[in-house]
Coordinates of C-alpha atoms and ligand atoms in Angstrom, one line a residue:
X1 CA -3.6 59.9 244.7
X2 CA -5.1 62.6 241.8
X3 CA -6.2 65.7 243.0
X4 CA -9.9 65.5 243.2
X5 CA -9.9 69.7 243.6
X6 CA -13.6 70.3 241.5
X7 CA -11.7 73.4 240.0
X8 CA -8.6 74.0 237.6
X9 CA -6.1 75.1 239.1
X10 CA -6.2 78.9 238.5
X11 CA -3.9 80.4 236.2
X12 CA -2.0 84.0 237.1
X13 CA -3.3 87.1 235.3
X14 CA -2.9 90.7 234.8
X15 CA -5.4 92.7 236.8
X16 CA -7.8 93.7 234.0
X17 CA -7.8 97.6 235.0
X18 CA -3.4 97.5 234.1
X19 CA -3.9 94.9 231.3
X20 CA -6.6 96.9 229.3
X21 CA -4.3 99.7 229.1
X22 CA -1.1 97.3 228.2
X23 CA -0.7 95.0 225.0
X24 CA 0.9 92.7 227.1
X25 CA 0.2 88.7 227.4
X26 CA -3.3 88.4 230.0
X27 CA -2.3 85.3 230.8
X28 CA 0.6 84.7 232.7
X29 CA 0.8 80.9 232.4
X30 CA 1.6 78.6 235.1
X31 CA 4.6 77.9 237.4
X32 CA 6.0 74.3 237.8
X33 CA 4.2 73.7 241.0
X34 CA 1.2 74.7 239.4
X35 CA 1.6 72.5 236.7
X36 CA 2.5 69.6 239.0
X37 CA -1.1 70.5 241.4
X38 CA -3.0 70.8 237.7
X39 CA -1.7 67.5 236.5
X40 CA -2.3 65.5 239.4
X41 CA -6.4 66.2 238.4
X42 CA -5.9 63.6 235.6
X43 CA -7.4 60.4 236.1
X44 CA -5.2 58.9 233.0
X45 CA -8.3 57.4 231.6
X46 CA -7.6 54.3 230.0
X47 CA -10.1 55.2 227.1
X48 CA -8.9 58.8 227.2
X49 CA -12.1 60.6 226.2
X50 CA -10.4 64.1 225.4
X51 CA -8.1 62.7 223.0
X52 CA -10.8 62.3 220.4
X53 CA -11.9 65.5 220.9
X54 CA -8.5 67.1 219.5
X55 CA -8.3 67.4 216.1
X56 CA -4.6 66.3 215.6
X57 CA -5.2 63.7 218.5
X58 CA -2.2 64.7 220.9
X59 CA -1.1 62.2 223.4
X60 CA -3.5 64.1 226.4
X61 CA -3.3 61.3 229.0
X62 CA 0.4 60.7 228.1
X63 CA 1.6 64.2 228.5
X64 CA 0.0 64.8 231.7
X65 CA 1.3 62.1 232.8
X66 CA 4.9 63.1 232.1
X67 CA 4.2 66.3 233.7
X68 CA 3.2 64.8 237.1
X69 CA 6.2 63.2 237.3
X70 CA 8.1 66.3 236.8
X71 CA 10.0 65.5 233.2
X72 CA 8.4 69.0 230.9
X73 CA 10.9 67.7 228.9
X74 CA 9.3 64.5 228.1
X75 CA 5.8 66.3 228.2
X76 CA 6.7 68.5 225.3
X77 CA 8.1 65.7 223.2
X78 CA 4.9 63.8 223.8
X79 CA 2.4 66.8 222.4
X80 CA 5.3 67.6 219.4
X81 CA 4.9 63.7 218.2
X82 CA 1.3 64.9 216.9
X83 CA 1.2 68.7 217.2
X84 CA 3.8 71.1 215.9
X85 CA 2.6 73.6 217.1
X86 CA 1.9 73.5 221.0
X87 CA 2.7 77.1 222.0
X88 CA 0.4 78.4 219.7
X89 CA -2.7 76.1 220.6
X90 CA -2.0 75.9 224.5
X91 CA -3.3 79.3 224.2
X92 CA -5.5 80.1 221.5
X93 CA -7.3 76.2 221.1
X94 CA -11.5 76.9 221.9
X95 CA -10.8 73.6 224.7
X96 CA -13.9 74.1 226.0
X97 CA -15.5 72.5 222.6
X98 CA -12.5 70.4 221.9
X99 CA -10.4 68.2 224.2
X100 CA -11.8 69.9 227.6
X101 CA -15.3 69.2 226.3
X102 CA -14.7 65.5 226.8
X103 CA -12.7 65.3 229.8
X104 CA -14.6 63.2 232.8
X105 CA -13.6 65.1 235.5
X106 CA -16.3 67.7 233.8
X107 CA -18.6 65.5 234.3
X108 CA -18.9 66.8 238.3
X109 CA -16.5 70.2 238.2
X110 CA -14.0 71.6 235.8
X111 CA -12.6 69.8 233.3
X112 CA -8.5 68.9 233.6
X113 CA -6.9 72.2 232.1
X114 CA -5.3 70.3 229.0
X115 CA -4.9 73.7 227.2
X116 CA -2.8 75.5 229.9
X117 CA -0.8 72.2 230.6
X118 CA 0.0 72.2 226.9
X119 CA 1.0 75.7 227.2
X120 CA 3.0 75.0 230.2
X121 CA 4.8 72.4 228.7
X122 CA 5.7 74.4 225.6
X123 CA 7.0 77.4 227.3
X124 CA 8.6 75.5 229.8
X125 CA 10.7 73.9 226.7
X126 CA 11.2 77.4 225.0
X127 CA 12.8 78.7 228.1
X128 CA 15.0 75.6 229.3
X129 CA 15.0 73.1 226.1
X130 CA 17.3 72.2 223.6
X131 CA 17.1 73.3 220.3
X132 CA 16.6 70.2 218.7
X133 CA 15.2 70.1 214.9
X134 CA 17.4 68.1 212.5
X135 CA 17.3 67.9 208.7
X136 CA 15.9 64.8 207.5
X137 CA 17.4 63.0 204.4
X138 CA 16.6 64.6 201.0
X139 CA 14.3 62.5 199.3
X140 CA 15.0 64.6 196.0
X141 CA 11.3 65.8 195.5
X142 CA 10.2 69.1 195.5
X143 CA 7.3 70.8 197.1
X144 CA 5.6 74.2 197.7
X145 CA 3.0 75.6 199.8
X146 CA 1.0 78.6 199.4
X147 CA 0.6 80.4 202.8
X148 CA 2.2 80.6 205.9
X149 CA -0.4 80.4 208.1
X150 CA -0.7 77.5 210.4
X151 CA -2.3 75.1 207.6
X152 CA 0.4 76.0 205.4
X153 CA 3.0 75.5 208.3
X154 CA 2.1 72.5 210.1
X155 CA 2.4 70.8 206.2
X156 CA 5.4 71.8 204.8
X157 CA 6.5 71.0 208.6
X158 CA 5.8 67.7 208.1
X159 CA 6.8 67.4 204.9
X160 CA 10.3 68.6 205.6
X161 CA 10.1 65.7 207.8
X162 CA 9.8 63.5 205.6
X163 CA 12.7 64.4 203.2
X164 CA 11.0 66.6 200.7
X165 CA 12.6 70.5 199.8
X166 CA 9.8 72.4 200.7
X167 CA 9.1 76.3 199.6
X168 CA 6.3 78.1 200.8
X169 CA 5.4 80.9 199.1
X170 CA 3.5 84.2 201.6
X171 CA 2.4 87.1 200.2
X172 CA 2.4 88.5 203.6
X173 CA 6.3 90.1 204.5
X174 CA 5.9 87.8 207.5
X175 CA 5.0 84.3 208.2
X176 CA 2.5 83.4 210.4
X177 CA -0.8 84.0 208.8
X178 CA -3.4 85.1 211.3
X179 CA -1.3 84.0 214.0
X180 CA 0.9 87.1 213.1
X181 CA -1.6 89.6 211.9
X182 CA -4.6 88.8 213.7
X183 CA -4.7 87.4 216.8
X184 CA -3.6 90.7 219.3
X185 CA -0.3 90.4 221.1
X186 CA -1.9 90.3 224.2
X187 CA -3.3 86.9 223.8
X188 CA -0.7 85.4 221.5
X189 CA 2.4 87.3 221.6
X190 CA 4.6 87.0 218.6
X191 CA 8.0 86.0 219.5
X192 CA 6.3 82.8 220.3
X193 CA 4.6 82.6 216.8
X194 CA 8.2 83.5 215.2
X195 CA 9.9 81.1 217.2
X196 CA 8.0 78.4 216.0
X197 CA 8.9 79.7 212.5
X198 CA 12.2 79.4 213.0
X199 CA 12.0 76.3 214.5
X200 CA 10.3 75.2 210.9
X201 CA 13.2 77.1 209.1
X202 CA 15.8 74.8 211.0
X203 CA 13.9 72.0 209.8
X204 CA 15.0 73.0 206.3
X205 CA 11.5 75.2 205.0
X206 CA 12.4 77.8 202.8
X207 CA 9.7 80.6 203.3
X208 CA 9.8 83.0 200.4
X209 CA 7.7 86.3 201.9
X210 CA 6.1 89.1 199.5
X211 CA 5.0 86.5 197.0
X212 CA 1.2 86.8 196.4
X213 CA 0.5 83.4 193.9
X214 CA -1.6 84.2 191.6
X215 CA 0.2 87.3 190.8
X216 CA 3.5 86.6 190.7
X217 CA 3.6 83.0 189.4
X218 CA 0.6 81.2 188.8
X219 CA 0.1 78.1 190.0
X220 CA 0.8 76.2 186.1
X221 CA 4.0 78.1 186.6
X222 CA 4.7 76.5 189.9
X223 CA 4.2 73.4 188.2
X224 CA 6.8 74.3 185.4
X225 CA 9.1 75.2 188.2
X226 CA 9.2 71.4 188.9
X227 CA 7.1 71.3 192.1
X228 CA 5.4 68.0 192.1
X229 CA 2.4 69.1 194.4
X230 CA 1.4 71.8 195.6
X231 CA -0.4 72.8 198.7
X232 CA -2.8 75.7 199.3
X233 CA -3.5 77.2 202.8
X234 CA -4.5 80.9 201.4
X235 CA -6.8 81.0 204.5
X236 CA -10.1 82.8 204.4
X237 CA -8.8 86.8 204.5
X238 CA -11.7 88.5 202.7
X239 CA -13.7 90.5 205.2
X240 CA -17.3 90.5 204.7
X241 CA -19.5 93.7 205.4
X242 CA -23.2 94.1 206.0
X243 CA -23.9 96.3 203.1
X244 CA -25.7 99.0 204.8
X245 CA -25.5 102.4 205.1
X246 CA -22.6 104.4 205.6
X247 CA -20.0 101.6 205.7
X248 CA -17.4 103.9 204.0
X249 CA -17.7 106.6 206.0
X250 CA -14.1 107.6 207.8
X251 CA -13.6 105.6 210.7
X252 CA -15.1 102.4 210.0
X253 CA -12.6 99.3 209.7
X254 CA -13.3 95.4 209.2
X255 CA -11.4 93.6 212.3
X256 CA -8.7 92.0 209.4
X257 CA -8.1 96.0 208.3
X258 CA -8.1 97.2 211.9
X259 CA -6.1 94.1 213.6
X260 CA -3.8 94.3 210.8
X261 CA -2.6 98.0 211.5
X262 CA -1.8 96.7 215.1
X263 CA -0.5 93.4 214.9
X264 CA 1.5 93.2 212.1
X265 CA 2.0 96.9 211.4
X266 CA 2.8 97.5 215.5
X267 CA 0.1 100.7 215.4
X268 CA 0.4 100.5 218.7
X269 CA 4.2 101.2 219.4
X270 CA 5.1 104.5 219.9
X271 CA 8.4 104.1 217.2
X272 CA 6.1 103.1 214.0
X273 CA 4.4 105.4 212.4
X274 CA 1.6 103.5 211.3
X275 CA -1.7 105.3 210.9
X276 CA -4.5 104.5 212.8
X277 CA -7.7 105.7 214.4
X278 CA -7.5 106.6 218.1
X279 CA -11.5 106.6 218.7
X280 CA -13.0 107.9 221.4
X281 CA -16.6 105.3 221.4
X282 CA -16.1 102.2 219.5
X283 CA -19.0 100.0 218.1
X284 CA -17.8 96.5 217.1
X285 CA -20.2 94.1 215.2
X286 CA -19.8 90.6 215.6
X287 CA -19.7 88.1 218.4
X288 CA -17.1 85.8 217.3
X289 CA -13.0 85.6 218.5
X290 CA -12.3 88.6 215.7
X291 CA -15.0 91.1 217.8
X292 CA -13.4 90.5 221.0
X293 CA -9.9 90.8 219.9
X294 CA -11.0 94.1 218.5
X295 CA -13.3 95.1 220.9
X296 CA -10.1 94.6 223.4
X297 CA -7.5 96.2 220.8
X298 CA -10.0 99.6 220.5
X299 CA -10.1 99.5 224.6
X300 CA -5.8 99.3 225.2
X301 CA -5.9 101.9 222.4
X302 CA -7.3 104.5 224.7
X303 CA -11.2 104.4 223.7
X304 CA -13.1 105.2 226.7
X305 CA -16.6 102.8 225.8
X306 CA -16.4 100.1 223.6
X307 CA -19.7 98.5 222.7
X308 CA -19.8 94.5 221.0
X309 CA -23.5 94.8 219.2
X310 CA -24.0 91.4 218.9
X311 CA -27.8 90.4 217.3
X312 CA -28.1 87.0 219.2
X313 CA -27.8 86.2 223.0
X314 CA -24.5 85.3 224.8
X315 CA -24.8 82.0 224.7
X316 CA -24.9 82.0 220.9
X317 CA -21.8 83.7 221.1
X318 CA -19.0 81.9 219.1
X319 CA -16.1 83.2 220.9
X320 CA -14.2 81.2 223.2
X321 CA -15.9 81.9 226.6
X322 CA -12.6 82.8 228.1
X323 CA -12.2 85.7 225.5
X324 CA -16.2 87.2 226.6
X325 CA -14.9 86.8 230.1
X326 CA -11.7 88.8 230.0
X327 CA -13.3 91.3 227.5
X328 CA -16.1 92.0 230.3
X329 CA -13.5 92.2 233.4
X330 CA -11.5 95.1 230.7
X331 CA -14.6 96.6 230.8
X332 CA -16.2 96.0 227.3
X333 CA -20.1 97.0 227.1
X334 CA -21.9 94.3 225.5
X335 CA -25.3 95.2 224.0
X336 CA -26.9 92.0 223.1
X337 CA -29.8 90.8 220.6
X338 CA -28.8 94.3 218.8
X339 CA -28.0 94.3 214.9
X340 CA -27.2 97.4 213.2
X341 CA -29.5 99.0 210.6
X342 CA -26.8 102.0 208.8
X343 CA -23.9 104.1 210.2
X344 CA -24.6 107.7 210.3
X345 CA -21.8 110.7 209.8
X346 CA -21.2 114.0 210.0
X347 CA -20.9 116.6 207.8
X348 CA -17.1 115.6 207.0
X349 CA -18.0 112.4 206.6
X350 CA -16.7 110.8 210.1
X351 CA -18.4 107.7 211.7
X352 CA -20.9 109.7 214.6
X353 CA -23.7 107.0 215.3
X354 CA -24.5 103.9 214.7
X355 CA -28.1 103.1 214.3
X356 CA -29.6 99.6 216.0
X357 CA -32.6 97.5 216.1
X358 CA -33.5 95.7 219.3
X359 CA -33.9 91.7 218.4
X360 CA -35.9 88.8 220.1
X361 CA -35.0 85.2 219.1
X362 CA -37.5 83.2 217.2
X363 CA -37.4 79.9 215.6
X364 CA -33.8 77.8 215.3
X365 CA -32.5 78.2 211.5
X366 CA -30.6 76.1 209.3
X367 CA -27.5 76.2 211.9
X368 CA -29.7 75.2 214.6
X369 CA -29.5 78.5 216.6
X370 CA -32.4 80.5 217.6
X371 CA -33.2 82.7 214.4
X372 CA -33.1 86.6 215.9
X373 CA -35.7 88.5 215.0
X374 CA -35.8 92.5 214.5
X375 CA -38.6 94.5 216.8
X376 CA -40.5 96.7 215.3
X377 CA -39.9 100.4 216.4
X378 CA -37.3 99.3 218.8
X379 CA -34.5 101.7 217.0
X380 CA -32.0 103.7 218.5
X381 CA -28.9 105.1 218.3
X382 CA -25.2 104.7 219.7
X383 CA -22.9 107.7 219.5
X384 CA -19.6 106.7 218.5
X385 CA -16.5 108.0 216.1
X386 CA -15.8 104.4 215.3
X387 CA -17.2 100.9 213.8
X388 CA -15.6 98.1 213.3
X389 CA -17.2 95.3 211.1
X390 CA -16.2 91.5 212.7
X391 CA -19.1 89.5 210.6
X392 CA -16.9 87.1 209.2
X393 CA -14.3 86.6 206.7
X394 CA -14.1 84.2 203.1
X395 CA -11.8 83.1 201.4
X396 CA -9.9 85.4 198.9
X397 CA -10.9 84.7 195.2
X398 CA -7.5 85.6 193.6
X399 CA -6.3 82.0 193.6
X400 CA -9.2 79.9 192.3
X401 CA -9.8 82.9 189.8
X402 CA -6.3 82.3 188.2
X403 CA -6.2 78.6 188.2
X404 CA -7.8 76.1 186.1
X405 CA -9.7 73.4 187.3
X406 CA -9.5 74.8 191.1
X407 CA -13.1 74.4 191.8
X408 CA -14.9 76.1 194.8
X409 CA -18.4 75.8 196.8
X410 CA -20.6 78.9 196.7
X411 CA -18.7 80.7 199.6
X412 CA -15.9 80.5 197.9
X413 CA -14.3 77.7 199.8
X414 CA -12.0 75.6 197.6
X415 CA -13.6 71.4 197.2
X416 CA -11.5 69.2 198.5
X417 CA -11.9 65.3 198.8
X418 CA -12.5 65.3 202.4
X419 CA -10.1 62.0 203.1
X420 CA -7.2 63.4 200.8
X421 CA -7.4 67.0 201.2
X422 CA -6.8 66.9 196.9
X423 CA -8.7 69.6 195.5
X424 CA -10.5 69.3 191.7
X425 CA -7.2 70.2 190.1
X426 CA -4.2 67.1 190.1
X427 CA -2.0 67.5 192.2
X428 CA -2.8 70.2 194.1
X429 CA -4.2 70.0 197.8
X430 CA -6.1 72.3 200.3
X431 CA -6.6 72.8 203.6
X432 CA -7.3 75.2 206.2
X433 CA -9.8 78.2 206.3
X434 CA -9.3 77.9 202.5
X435 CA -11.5 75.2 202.8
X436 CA -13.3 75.8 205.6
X437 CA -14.1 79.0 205.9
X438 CA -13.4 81.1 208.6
X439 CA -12.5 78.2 211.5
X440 CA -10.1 77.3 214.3
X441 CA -6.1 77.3 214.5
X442 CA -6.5 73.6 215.0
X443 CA -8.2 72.4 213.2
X444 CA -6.2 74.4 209.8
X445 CA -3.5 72.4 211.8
X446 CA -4.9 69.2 211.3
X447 CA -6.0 69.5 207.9
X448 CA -2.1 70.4 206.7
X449 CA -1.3 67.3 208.4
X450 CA -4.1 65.3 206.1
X451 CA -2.5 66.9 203.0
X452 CA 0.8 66.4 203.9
X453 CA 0.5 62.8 204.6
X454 CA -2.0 62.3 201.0
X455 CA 0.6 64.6 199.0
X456 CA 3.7 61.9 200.1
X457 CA 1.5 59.1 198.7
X458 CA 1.0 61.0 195.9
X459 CA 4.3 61.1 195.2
X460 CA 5.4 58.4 195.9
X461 CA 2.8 56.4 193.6
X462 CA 3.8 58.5 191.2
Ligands
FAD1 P1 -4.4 81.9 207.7 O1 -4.0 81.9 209.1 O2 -5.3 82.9 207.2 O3 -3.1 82.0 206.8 C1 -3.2 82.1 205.4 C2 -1.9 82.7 204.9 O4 -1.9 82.6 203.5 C3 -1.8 84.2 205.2 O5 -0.5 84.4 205.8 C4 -2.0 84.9 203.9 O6 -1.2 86.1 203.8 C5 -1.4 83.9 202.9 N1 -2.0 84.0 201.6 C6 -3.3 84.3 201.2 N2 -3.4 84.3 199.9 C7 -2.1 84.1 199.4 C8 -1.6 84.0 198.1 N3 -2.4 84.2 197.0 N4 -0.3 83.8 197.9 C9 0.5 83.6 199.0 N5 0.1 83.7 200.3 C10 -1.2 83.9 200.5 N6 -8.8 80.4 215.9 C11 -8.6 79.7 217.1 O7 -8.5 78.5 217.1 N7 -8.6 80.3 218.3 C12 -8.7 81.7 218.4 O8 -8.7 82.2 219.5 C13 -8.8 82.4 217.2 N8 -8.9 83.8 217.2 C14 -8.9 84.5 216.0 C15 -8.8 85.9 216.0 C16 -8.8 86.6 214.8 C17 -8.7 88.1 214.9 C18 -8.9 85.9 213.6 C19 -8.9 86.6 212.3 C20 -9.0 84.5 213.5 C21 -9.0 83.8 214.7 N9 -9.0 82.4 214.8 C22 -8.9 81.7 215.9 C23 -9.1 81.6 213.5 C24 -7.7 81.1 213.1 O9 -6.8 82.1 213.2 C25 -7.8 80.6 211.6 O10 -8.8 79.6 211.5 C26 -6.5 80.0 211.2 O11 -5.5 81.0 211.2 C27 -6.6 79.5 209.7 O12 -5.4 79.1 209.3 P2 -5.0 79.0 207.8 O13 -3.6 78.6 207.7 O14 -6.0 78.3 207.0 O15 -5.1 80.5 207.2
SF4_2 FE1 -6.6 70.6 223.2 FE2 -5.9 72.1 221.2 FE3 -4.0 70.8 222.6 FE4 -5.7 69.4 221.0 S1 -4.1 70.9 220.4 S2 -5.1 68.9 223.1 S3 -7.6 70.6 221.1 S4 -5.4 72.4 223.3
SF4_3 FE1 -7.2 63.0 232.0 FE2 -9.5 64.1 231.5 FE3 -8.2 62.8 229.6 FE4 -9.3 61.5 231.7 S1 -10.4 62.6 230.1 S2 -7.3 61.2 230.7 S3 -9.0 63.0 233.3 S4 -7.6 64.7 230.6

């Protein structure tokens, strides 16, 4: 008999007044029995709804299954047939517009908690599995991929599979992408990212760090180097800013800038030395994953009021809900259908104020959300020694600026052929937040898997 419970099964935290003062994981993941009562929800629907709504269309119904029968084992070797990186999404996946979002027992309740099962499984297999990636059987072709984020990963992952030497090249001096230097510890900590690395590494990927392409080698010299095809995940790292005034007055950040210095620089660890900001009042713009993961970084640094200025409502929010949930519990002030107008300073040029307009929402606009609207004589000011800018990120223009033929849209996002993933330029493919623009772990995820699959035709009709 499933568990008809209308709920999920609730998953273990730490209490928000300890966590917000600790970068360590929130979520504490399930137990086995919790897994077990969790799994038992699943109706194993024989048309299996959520699965279409995951973009690399893992096994849901399957895996579940496995798990209510007790063999994790099988469970994670069910999710790995279609997604390499389990871990990773179990926690950061948006589920509630993905897999979750079509899951019937939604319908009257909460849907089955496919995410935290996947995590579940993963970290279950991390802590009692075998190590158990094998070399496949050199097909004597040679590939490289540009970027180690998790487009890049997920396709020289599966193109190690199928026999080919793959190289990716990472400017970065660690691989991992955003996964590494963005995403906070607290949500996604990184021995879980690096394991999955080195899982890829046993597979046979040779990850060549410090190399920004473009710079070093070109990607005409990649070619000469006798790479057949070459795959680009450069991601979407260039923060965007509001261009008003007194952006570059001391002590205001983007998110990348700020997130940066604590993720991947460990800012926050007593033993580096890493400079950074200790604010006092904090003002982060945006609304999206990046302004909560900031917002929550300022708050375990020691800043006593933390304000998201957001200029549409809640629900036009972007973040996952879960992330506005556990930033309000830590005690994040959110000051809604507010848009700033200029940062003001002081006479030594630090960050003391930021200046807002009070918004109403108006008509929807070309993305179908209700367009805000600025109130006249509604200004006012926030005192704070610190703003941090989380409006969005494009893609870096280094690559396409130094490579002929690469052409790109008017955000700067590299033109693919949707099916193929091949950009403009032979023999070259894209994917990713490259592409995209600014998107979701998945769904980078499943475009490496497009490009890896077209790129082995490729060669192989050569
Ligand atoms: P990236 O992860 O950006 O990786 C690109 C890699 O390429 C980087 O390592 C970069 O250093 C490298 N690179 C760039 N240029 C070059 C070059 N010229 N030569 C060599 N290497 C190069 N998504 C979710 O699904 N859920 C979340 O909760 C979530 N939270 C987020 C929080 C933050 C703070 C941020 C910034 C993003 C978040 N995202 C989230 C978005 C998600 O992380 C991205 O969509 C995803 O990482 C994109 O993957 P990618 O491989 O295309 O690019
Ligand atoms: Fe859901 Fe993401 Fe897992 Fe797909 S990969 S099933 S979208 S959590
Ligand atoms: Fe299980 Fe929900 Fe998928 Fe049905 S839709 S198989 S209940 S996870």
């Amino acid at each position: 008999m499933p568990n008809m419970s209308m709920k999920k099964t609730p998953m273990p935290e730490q209490d928000p007044n300890v966590r917000n003062k600790n970068f360590d994981e929130v979520a504490l993941g399930y137990t086995e029995e919790m897994a077990l009562e969790e799994a038992q929800r699943c109706l194993q629907c024989k048309n299996h709804p959520c699965v279409s709504g995951c973009p690399v269309g893992v096994h849901i119904p399957e895996f579940i299954g496995l798990i209510a029968k007790g063999d994790f084992a099988g469970a994670y070797r069910e999710i790995k047939l279609t997604n390499s990186l389990p871990a990773v999404c179990g926690r950061v996946c948006p589920q509630e517009s993905q897999c979750e979002h079509n899951c019937v027992r939604g319908i009257k309740g909460e849907p089955v908690g496919i995410g935290r099962l996947e995590r579940f499984a993963a970290d279950w297999y991390m802590k009692n599995g075998k190590q158990e990636e094998t070399r496949a059987e050199s097909n004597g072709h040679k590939v490289t991929v540009v970027g180690a984020g998790p487009a890049g990963l997920t396709c020289a992952g599966d193109l190690a599979g199928l026999g080919y030497a793959v190289t990716i090249f990472e400017a970065l001096h660690t691989a991992g992408g955003v996964l590494m230097y963005g995403i906070p510890q607290f949500r996604l900590p990184k021995e879980i990212v690096q394991k999955e690395v080195d899982a890829l590494k046993a597979k046979g990927v040779a990850i060549d760090t410090d190399m920004v392409i473009g710079r070093v080698f070109s990607i005409d010299e990649l070619f000469d180097m006798g790479f057949e095809a070459i795959f680009v995940g450069s991601g979407a790292g260039l923060p965007s800013f509001m261009n008003i005034p007194g952006e570059s007055l001391v002590g205001t950040y983007s998110a990348n800038e700020f997130l940066t210095r604590v993720n991947l620089m460990k800012a926050y660890r007593d033993e580096y030395d890493t400079p950074i900001l200790r604010p006092k009042n904090v003002a982060v713009v945006g609304g999206g994953n990046v302004a909560m993961d900031a917002a929550r970084t300022a708050k375990r640094l020691g800043a006593e009021n933390v304000y998201i200025v957001y200029r549409r409502a809640e629900e036009q929010m972007p973040a996952r809900k879960e992330e506005i949930h556990h930033a309000k519990e830590e005690g994040i002030i959110f000051n809604l259908l507010r848009n700033p107008v200029a940062i003001h300073g002081d006479e030594s040029g630090r960050v003391k104020s930021i200046e807002c307009v009070k918004m109403q929402l108006g008509e929807p606009d070309a993305s179908g959300r209700r367009r805000p609207v600025a109130i006249d004589g509604s200004h006012f000011e926030i005192p704070v020694d610190c703003v941090i800018m989380a409006i969005g990120n494009s893609p870096n223009p280094l690559l396409h600026s130094t490579t002929k033929g690469l052409d790109t849209n008017s955000r700067g996002c590299i033109i693919v052929n949707e099916k193929t993933m091949e950009t403009t330029r032979k023999g070259v493919y894209a994917a990713g937040d490259a592409v995209s623009g600014a998107a979701t772990v998945i769904l980078a995820m499943g475009g490496g898997k497009e490009a890896a699959r077209s790129i082995d035709e490729y060669i192989r009709s050569k």
